[in-house]
């Protein structure tokens, strides 16, 4: 779903953020409040008149525009974390407490003590800072002790920076190159941005007053890097120089940061590029300056490919005029720092307004450093050993987390060891497999989404080893690239090798190797046991998995779709690339216990060769496969590929898995038991059977494929599926399959949700990770229950919801709401018997009136009370029963098998009665 985003602010930083956000295909509109002339009307970007000083109005504005149903997801620091920037005294104490290298300092509330410190310190204490926020101007670097003391008096006695100067910090003067190091962080991981260097003083040669913002800045001293201070936001103008280098979708980066996904989906930056931003200021800045000065040449600069970010500008009489000290910035991106600086200076020269002040030597120190003669290194040839070592350090915790009994290996060593006896094997046979992910890599690289490829690689190898009945023991992978990007490699997770000149920039290749073991008597397939009449159980795939992507790319080319286009298949709001990069399912954890039970005679992993070639690989030659495509669920992506590509049924079944990631061969007597074991964790169906193969006939026949591709969704013969129901009546019921739009309302953290009245609960995070939309409707923000329920009702209407599940939702819904959704609300709670006593218990149960947590019973399950039970153990088993009963009830209601009659009692459809 296309989103609307509000950016609060009016400077160049906010213009840059809006500009980058507007490039996201997931965003419909970017509103800037109050904005400036550059954000007034520019494609998706427009200004808003919402009052940014009134937080309540601002939040309500956001809710009205559907950014959220209640409350706004926040990309920024908590109040506690923001103290790192808001109080320099707090920040210095924090660094000292945690052993972070920084300048020696003292913090003072008495100006006389501060001056005494300046004159007696055994180091030059000549940097004086107002401890609070001072709009980036509360830092004075003094040339001598007298001026440092005068700065203290100006700040503390004359109140040069207001209340920000009630406390001052006096620091050691550090010498060296200053570097601004910004990063994204989700609270548990950090993804660095390219380093930037701010030129804070107004005039060439670093002369004039300090007009910039001191950042999460490092000073590269002779004693090593030292932290100057921390900020908790994008800087200005650092934001304007960094965002043009960001290759990833900024909106996706923000979402990944909010959802804790930075480790698996790190932002990607343009390689081998440099950016330079030049600030143009009003005459007299940072002192008094004139406003309303006309600005010319803006369109000419934009047409030359440069980016102008407005700050202190306004619209007047159809033109743009100055309205602040920092007027605008010109940003240029080039293959080198020199070319970028030259282009930026040319852009600045083309823009005219009287008295404009700007520097012509931006980047001079960096260019001088780069021009120093250096001897050649291995890195100059394209191989970065340090980056490789950094990657190994980054992925060591990930590798350790997957270690198991018998594994004795240290990442970074020459080889790995495995002790089969320690793993519990008696008479093992080793099984090995190797595979890659094919041209799915090309799509991942084009989309800059690499996080799922590691799972793809493991799945392709592990699922193959399972076909022999083997337990996967350890996994090796090989990652090769032209130039090592540590963040990308870490998200893929693999061994690395740089091969300059072999791969184009941004390209890499993957290979995986899995070794497993199986006891000699448990090898699969058991060819001698497989017989005519055996049944085939299919396990659901998650989509295309990692096969057939060369054909997929051809179909996309024919359909004129890009990877960033809204997907005509998959969930609403997803792009083509997102759907296609859905990771391959790994079946080992689910299948190993079932394989060890002996019920499975053979297992086929559906990879390259599709259904036609993979299943016969595990069967005797005299047997043929009869598959019925109407019996399993075919993901929409396959229907779209078949239609757009004009693909034949044979091409579809030979190239793709068509919705079946794996197929098991079982005896008819074992089929239902195995099917139920699988369905407890994964979608699975009985999809066919084995028959004697006639001479000259095909080894695999797939019936009803064309019909099923046209009517995506599972169906057994006649378009219905059988479901066993044990309740008031015994026997089988048939449930017509149809798609129903369902919403889940929660207050707690137990299950996947859509709507919650509490922000930040685990259920919301799980829903986001599963790709499900979430909304928070905080009841504390509403004056009445009716107003609260009305908002929920509007959100349900927005999503076209047909059925509502209440899962631990701790708010009592109003009678009006319940009446509107009568027959469309499902709730669950334990009912401890005996609820009704005496000889009339049955009559009482049938006549039970409507009350809170009451209603007609769709499904129920008995949980016995054991003599050894504690409250905790009984609660755990009740919860397990709930997790079985709720989906069953949902299936019955969503399918139309049961409904609520006008008298409030359950009514079963005639086709579902046994």
XYZ file of N, CA and C in Angstrom, residues 307 776 868:
9
model
N 22.064 18.684 -7.634
C 20.903 18.736 -6.749
C 21.004 19.955 -5.844
N -1.769 0.704 15.121
C -1.930 0.889 16.556
C -3.042 1.902 16.782
N -0.681 -34.147 38.314
C 0.631 -33.504 38.479
C 0.649 -32.055 38.017
